[in-house]
PDB file of C-alpha atoms in Angstrom:
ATOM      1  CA  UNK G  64      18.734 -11.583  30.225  1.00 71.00           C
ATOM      2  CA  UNK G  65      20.473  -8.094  29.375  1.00 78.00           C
ATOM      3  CA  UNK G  66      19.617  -5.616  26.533  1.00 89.00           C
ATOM      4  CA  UNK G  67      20.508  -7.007  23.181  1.00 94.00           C
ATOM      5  CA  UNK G  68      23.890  -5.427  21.844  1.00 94.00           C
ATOM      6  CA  UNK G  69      23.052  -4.156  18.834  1.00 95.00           C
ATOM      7  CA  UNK G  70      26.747  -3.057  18.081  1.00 95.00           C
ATOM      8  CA  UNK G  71      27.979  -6.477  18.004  1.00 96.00           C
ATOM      9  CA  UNK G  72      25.616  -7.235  15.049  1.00 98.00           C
ATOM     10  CA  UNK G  73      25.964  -4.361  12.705  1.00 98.00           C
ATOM     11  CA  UNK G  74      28.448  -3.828  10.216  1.00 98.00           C
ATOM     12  CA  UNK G  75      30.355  -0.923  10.607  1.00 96.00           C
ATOM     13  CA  UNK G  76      33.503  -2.605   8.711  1.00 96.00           C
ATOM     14  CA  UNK G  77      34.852  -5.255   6.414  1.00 96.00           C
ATOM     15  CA  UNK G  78      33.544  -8.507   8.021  1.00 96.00           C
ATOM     16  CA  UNK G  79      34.613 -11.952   7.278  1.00 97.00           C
ATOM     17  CA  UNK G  80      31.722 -14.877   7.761  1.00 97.00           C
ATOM     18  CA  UNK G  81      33.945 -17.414   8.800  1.00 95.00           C
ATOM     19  CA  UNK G  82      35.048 -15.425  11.633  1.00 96.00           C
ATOM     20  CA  UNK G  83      31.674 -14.357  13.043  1.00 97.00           C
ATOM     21  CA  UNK G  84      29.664 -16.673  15.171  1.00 96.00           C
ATOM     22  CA  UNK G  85      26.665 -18.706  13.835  1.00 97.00           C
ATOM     23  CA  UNK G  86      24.965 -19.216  17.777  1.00 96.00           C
ATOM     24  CA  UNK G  87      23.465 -17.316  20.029  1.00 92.00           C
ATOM     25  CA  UNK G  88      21.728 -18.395  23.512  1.00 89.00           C
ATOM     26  CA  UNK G  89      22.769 -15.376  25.279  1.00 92.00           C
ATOM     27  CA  UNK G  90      23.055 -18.303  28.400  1.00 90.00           C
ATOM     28  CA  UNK G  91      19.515 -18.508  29.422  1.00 93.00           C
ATOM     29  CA  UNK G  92      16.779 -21.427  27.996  1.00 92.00           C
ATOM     30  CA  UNK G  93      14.281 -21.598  24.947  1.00 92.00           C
ATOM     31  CA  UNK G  94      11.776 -20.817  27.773  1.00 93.00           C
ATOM     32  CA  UNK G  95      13.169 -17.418  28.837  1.00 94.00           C
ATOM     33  CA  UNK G  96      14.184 -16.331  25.222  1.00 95.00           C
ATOM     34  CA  UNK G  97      10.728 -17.716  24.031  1.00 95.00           C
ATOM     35  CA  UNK G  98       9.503 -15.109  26.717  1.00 96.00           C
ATOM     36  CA  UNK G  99      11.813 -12.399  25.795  1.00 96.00           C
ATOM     37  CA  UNK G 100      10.447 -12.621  22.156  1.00 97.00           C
ATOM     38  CA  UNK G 101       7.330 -12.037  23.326  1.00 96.00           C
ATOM     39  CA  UNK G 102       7.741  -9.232  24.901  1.00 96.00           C
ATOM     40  CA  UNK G 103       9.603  -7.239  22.490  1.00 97.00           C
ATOM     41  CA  UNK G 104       6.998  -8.661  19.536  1.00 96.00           C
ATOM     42  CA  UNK G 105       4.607  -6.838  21.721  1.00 96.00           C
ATOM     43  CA  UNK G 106       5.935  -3.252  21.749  1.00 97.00           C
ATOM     44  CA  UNK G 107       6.915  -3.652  18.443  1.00 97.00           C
ATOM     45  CA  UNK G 108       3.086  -4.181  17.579  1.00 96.00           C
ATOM     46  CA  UNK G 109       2.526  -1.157  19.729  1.00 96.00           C
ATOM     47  CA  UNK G 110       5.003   0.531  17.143  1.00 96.00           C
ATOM     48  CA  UNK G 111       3.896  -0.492  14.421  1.00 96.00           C
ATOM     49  CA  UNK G 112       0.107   1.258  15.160  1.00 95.00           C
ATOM     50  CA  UNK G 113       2.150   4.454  15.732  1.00 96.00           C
ATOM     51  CA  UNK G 114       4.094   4.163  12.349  1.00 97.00           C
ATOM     52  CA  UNK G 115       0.737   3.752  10.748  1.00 95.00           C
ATOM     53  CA  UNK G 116      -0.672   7.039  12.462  1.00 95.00           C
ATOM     54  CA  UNK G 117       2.261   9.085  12.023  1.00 96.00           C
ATOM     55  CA  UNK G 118       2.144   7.619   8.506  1.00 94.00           C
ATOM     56  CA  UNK G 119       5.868   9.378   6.898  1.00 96.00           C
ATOM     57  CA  UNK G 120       7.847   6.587   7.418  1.00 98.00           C
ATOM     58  CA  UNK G 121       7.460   2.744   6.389  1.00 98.00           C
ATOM     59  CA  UNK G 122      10.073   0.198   7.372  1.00 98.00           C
ATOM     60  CA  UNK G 123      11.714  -2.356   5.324  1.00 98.00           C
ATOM     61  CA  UNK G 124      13.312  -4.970   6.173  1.00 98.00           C
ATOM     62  CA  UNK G 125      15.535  -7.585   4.365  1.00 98.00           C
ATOM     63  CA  UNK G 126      16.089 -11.407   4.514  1.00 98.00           C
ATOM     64  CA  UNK G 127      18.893 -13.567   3.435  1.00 98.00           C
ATOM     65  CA  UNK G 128      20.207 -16.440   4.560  1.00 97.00           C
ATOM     66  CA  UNK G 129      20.839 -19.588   3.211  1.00 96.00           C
ATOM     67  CA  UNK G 130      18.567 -22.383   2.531  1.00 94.00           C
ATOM     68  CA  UNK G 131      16.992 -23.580   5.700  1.00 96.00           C
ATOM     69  CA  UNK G 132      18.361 -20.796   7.715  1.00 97.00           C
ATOM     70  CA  UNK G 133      14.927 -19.797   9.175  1.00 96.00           C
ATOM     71  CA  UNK G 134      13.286 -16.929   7.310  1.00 97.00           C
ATOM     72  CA  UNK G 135       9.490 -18.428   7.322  1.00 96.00           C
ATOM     73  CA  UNK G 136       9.944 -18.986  10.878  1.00 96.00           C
ATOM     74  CA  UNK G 137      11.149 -15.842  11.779  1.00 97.00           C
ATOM     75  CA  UNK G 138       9.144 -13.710   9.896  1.00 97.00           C
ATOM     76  CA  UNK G 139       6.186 -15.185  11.844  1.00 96.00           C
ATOM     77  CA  UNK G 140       7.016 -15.389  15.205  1.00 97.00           C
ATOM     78  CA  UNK G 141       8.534 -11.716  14.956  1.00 97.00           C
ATOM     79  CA  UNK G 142       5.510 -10.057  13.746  1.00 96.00           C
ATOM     80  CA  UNK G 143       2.716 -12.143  15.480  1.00 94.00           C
ATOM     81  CA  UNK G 144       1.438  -9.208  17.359  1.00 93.00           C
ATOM     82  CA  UNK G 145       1.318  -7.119  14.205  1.00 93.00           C
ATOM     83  CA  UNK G 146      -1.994  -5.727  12.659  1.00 91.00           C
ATOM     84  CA  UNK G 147      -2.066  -8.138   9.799  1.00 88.00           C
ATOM     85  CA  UNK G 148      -3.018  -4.955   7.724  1.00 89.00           C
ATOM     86  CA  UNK G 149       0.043  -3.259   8.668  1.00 92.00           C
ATOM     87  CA  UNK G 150       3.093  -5.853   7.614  1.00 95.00           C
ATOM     88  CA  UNK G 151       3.302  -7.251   4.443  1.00 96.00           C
ATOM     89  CA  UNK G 152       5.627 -10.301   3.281  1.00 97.00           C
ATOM     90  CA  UNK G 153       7.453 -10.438  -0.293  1.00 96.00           C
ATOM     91  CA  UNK G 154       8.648 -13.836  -1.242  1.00 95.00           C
ATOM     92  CA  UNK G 155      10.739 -13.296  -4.580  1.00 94.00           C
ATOM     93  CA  UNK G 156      11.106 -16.069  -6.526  1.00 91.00           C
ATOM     94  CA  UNK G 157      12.528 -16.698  -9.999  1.00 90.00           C
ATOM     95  CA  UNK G 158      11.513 -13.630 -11.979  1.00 92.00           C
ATOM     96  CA  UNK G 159       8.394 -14.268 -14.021  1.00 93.00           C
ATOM     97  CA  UNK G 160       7.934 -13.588 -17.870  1.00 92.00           C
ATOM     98  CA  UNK G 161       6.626  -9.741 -17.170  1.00 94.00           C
ATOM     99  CA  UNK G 162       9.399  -8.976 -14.368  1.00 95.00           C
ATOM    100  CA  UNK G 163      12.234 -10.586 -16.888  1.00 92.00           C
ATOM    101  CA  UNK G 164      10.431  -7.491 -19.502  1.00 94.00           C
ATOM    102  CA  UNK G 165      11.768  -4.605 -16.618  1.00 96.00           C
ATOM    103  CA  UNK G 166      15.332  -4.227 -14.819  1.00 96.00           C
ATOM    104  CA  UNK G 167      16.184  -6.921 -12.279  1.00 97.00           C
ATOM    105  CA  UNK G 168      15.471  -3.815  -9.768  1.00 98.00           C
ATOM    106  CA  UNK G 169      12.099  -2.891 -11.059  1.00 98.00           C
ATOM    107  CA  UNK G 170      10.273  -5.834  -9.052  1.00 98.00           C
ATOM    108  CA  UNK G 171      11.675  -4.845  -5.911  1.00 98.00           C
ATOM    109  CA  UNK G 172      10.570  -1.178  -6.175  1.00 98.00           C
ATOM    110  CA  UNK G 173       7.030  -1.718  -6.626  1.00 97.00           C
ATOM    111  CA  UNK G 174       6.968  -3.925  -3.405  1.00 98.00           C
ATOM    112  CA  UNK G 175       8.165  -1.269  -0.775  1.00 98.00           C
ATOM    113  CA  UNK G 176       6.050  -0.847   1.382  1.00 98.00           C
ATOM    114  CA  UNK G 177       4.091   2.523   1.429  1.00 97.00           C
ATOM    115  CA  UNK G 178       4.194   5.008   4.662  1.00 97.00           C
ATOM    116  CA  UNK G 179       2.904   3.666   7.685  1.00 97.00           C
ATOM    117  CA  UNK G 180       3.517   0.598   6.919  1.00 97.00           C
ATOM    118  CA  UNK G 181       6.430  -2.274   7.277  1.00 98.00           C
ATOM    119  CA  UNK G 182       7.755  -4.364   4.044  1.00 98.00           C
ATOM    120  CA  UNK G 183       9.310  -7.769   4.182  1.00 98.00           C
ATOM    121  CA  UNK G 184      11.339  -9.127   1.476  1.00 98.00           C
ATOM    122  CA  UNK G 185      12.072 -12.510   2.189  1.00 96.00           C
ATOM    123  CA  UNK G 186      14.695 -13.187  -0.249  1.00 94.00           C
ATOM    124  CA  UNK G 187      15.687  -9.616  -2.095  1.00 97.00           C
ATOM    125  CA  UNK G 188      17.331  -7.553  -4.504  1.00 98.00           C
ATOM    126  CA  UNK G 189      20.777  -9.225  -3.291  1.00 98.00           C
ATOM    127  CA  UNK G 190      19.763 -12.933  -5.196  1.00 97.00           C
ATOM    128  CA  UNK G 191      21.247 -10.685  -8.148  1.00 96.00           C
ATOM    129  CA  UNK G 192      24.315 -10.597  -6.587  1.00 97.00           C
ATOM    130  CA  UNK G 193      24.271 -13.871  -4.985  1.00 97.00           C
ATOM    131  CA  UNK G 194      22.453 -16.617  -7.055  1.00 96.00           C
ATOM    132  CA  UNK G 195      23.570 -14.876 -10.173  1.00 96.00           C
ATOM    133  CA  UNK G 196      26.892 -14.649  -9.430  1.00 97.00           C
ATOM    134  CA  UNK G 197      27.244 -18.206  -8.578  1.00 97.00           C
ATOM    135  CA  UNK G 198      25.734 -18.934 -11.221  1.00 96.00           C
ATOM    136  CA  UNK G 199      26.243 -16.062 -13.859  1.00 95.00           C
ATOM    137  CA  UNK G 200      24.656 -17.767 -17.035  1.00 95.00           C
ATOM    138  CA  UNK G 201      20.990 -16.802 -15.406  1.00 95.00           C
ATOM    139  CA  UNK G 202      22.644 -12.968 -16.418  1.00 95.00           C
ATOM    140  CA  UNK G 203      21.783 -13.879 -19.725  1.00 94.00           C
ATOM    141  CA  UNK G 204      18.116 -14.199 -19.179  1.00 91.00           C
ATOM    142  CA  UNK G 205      18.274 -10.420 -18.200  1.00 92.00           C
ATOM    143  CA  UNK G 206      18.875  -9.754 -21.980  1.00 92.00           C
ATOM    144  CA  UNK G 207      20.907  -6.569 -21.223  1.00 95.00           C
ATOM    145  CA  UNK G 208      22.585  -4.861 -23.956  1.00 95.00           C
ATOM    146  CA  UNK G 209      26.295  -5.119 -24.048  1.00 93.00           C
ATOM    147  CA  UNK G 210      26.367  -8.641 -22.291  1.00 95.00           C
ATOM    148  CA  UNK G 211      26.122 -11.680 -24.691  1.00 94.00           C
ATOM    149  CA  UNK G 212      28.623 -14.123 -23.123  1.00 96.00           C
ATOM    150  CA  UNK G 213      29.820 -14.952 -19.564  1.00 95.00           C
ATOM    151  CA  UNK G 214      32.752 -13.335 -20.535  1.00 96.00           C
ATOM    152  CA  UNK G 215      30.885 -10.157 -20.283  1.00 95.00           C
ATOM    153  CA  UNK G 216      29.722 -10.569 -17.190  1.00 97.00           C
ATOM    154  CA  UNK G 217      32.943  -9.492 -15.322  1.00 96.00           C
ATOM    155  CA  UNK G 218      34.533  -7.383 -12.305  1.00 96.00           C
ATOM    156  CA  UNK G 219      33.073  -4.084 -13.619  1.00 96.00           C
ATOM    157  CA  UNK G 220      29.623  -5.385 -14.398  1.00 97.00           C
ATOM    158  CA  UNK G 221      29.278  -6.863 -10.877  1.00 97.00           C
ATOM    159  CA  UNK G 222      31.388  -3.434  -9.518  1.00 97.00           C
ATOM    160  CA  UNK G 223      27.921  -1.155 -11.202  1.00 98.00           C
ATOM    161  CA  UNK G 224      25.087  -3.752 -10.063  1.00 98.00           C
ATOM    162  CA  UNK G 225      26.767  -3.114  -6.173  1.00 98.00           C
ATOM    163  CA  UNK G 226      26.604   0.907  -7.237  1.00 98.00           C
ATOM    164  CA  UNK G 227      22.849   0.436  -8.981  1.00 98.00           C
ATOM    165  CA  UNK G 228      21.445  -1.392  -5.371  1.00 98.00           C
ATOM    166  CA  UNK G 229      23.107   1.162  -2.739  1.00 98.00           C
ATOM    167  CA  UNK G 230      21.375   3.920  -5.235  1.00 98.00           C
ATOM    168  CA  UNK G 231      18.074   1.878  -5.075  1.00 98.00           C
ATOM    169  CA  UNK G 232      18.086   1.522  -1.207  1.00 98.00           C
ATOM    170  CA  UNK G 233      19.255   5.181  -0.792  1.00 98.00           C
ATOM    171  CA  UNK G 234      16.566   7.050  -2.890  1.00 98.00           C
ATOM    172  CA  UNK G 235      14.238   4.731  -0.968  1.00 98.00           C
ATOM    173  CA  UNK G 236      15.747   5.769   2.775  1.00 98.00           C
ATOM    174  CA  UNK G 237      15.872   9.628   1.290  1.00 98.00           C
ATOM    175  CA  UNK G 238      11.883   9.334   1.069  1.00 97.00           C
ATOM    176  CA  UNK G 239      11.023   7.817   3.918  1.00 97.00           C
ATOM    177  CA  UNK G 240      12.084   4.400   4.268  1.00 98.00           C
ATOM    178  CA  UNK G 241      13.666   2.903   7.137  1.00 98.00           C
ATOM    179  CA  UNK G 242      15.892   0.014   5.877  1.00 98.00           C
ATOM    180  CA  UNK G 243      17.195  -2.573   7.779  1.00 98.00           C
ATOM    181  CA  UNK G 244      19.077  -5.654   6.508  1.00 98.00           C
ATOM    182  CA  UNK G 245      19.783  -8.932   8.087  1.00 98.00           C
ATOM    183  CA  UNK G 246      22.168 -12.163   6.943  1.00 98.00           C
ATOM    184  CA  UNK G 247      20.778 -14.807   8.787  1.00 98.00           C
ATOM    185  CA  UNK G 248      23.950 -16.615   9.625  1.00 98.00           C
ATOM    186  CA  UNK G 249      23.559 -20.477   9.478  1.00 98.00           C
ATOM    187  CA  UNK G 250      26.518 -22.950  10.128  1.00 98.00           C
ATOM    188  CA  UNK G 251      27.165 -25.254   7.507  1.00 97.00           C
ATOM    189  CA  UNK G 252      26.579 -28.188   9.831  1.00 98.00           C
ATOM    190  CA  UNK G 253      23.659 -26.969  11.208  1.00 98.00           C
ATOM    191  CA  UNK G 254      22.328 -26.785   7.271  1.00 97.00           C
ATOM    192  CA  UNK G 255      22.860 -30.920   7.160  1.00 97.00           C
ATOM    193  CA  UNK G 256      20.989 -31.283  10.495  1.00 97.00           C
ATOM    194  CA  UNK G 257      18.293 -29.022   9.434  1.00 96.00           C
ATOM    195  CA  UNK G 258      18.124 -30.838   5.550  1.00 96.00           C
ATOM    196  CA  UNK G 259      18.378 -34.139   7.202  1.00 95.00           C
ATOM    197  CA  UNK G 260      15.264 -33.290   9.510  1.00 94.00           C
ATOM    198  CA  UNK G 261      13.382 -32.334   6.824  1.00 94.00           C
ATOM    199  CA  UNK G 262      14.027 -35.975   4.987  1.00 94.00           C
ATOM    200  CA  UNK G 263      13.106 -37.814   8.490  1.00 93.00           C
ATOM    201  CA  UNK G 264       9.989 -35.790   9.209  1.00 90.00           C
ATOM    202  CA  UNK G 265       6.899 -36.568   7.295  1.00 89.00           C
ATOM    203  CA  UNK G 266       5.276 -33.013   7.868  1.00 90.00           C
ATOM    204  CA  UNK G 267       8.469 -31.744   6.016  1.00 89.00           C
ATOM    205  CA  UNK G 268       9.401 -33.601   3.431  1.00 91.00           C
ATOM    206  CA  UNK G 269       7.500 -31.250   1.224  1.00 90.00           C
ATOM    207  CA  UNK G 270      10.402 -28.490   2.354  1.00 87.00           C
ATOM    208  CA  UNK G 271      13.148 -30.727   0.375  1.00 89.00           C
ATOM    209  CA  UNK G 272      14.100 -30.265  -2.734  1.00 88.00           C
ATOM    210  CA  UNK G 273      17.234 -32.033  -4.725  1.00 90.00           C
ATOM    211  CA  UNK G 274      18.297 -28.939  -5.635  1.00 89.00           C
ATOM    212  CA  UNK G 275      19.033 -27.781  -1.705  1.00 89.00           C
ATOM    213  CA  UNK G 276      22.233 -30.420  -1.988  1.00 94.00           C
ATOM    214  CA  UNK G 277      22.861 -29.107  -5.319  1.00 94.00           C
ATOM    215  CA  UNK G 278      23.312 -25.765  -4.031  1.00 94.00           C
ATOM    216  CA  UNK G 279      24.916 -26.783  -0.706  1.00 96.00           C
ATOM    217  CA  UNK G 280      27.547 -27.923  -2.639  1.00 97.00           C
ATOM    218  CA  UNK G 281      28.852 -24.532  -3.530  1.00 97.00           C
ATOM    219  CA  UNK G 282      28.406 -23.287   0.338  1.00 97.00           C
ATOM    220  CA  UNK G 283      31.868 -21.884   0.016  1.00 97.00           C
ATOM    221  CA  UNK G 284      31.589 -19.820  -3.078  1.00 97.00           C
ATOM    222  CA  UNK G 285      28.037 -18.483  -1.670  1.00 97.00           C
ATOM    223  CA  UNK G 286      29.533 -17.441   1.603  1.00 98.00           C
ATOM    224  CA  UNK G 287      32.311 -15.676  -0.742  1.00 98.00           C
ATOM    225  CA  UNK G 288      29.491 -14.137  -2.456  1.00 98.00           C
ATOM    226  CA  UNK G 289      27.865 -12.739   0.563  1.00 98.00           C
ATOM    227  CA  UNK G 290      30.624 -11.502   1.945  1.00 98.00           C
ATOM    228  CA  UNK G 291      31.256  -9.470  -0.882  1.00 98.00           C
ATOM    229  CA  UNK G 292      27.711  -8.055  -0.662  1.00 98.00           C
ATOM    230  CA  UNK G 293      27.465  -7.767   2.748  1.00 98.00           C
ATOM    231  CA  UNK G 294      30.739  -5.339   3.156  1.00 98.00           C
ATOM    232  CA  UNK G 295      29.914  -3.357  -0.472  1.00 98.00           C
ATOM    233  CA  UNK G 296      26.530  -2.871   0.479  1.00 98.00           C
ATOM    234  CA  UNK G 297      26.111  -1.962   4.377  1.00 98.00           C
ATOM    235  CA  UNK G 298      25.870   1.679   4.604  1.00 98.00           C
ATOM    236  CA  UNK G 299      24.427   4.146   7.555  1.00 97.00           C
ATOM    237  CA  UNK G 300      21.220   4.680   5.731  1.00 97.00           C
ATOM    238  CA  UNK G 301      20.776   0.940   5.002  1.00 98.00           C
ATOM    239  CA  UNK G 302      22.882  -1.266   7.392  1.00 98.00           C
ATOM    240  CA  UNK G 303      23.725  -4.972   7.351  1.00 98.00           C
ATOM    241  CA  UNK G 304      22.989  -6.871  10.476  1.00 98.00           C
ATOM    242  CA  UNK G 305      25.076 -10.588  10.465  1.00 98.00           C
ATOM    243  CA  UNK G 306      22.706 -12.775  12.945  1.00 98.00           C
ATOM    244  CA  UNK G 307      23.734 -16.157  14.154  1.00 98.00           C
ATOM    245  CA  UNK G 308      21.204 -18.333  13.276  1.00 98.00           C
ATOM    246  CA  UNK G 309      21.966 -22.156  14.217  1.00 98.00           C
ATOM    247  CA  UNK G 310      19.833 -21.301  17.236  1.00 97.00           C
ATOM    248  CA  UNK G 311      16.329 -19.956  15.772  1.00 97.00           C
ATOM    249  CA  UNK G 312      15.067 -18.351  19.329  1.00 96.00           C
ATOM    250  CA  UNK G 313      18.406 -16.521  19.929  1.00 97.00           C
ATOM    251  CA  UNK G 314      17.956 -15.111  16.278  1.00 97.00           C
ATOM    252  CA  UNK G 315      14.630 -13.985  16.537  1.00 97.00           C
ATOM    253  CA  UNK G 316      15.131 -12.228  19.833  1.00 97.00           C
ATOM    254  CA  UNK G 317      18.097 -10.134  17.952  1.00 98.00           C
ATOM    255  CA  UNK G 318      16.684  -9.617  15.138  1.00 98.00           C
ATOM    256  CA  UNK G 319      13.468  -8.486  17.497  1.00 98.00           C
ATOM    257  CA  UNK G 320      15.502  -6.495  19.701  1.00 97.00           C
ATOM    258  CA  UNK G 321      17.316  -4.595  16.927  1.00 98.00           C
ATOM    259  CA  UNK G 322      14.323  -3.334  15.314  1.00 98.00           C
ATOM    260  CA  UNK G 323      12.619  -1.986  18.682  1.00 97.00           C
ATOM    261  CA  UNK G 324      16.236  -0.327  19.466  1.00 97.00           C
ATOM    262  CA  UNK G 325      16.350   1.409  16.349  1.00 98.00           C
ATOM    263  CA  UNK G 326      13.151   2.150  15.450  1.00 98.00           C
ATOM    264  CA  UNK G 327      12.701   3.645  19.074  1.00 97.00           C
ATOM    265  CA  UNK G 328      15.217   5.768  17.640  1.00 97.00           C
ATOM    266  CA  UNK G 329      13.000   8.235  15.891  1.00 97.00           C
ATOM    267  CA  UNK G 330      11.630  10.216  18.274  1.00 96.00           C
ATOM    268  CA  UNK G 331       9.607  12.355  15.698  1.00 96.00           C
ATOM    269  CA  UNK G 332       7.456   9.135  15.068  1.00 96.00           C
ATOM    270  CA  UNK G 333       4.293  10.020  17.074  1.00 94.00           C
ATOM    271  CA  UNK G 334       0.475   9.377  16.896  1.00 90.00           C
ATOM    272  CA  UNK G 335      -1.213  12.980  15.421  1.00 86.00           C
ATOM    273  CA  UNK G 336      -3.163  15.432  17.663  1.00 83.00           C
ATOM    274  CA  UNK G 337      -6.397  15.606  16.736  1.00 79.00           C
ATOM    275  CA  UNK G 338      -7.252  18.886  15.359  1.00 81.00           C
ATOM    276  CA  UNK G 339      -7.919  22.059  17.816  1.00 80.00           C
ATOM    277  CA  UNK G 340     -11.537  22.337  16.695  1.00 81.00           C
ATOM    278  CA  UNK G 341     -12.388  18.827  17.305  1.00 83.00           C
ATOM    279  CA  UNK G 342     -10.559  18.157  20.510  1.00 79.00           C
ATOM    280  CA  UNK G 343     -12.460  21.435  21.634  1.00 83.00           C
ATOM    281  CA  UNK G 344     -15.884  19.318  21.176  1.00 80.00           C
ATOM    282  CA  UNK G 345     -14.788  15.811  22.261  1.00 83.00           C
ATOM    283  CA  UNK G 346     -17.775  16.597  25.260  1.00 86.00           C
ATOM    284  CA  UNK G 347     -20.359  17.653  22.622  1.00 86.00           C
ATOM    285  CA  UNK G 348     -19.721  14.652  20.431  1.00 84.00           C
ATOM    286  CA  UNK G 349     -19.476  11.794  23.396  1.00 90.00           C
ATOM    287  CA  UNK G 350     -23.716  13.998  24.475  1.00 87.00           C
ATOM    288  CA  UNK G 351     -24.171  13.378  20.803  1.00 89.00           C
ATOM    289  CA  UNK G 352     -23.894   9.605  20.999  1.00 86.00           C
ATOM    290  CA  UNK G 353     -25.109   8.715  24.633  1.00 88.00           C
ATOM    291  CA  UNK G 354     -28.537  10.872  24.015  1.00 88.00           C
ATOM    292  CA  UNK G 355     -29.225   8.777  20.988  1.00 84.00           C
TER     293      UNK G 355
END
């Protein structure tokens, strides 16, 4: 299998979704990708103990996708080689009493992860451009001055909350954090297979929830919604990455691949020397411990 492409994932320019692809086999079996993935997981483990010496950068990376397009699964077959110490996985869900008290933004900064270390937000700061503009009545839980009605809740507001996230994700790159950003891009026949599995499985029946068909029912104005994001939002410092994702191996293996190309990318990242007086002694210390 050749090098993954990066190019032909990341967004450089206005995208639309229905013209990118939602598979990706790259030609070659579950087996070989299955072994591909493994390989890259590996070196990106090998990273990730690197990142954690250097310790002045942290990496986060970003999730969306919708329902059922394989974020659980993803997040753990990518990072399996990880030191469980150094990744750690945000799951937002609907905003709790205390996080409905602070900005819709406020959540999300307190989870980045600190130097050395890689973040996962699985979901993100983009469900308050996505779920709440589908469905723009959950705006008025926000209690934000100036907005009483859906009426208020118009081109401009949704123009300043695009403006408000690239500031968030910029101040965070400016100090240290590398940002990456993927739309895991699932077919809308692939959703139904993946729903109806869950109702014919046992084992996953907990996974379904009425709601899913609720939601799949507005696919269309959610892909218009991502879109949106997706072109307003990817900038150099914080790129989108569209992934196809009806074919979970082929996904993780890009998604894998991207984040070893890029990361690899920062040369400066490099385990410390130890300091001159205590590499002078190494011999004296090792006497130390074998005469004991």
């Amino acid at each position: 299998m050749n090098k993954v492409d990066v190019s032909l994932y990341r967004v450089n320019a206005p995208q639309r979704l229905s013209e990118t692809k939602t598979r990706e086999d790259f030609g070659v079996s579950k087996k070989e990708l299955k072994k591909q993935l493994e390989e890259i997981r590996e070196a990106l483990g090998e990273f990730q103990d690197t990142l954690y010496a250097h310790g002045k950068y942290s990496v986060l990376i970003c999730l969306q996708g919708m329902d059922t397009a394989g974020k659980d699964s993803l997040i753990r077959e990518v990072f399996k080689d990880f030191n469980a110490r150094g990744v750690v996985v945000h799951s937002f869900k609907v905003p709790t009493e205390l996080e409905r008290k602070h900005d819709y933004l406020w959540r999300h900064y307190i989870a980045l992860p600190p130097k050395g270390k890689f973040g996962v937000f699985n979901r993100t700061h983009y469900e308050n451009v996505l779920v709440t503009r589908v469905h723009p009545e959950y705006i008025l839980g926000e209690h934000i001055p100036g907005v009483k009605t859906i009426e208020d809740i118009n081109s401009d507001f949704w123009s300043k909350r695009f403006q408000q996230i690239n500031n968030f994700e910029q101040h965070a790159a400016e100090n240290g954090t590398i940002i990456f950003k993927f739309f895991l891009n699932l077919s809308k026949e692939e959703q139904k297979q993946r729903l109806l599995r869950r109702l014919a499985l046992k084992e996953k029946n907990w996974k379904f929830s009425p709601g899913d068909l609720k939601e799949r029912l507005l696919w269309d104005k959610y892909q218009e919604c991502y879109e949106d994001a997706i072109n307003k939002t990817s900038k150099s410092h914080a790129p989108w990455y569209i992934i196809p994702a009806d074919n979970k191996q082929g996904a993780r293996v890009v998604v894998a691949s991207i984040l070893l190309q890029e990361l690899k990318k920062y040369t400066d990242i490099k385990e410390p020397e130890l300091d001159a007086e205590i590499k002078a002694n190494i011999e004296v210390y090792k006497k130390q411990l074998e005469s004991e």
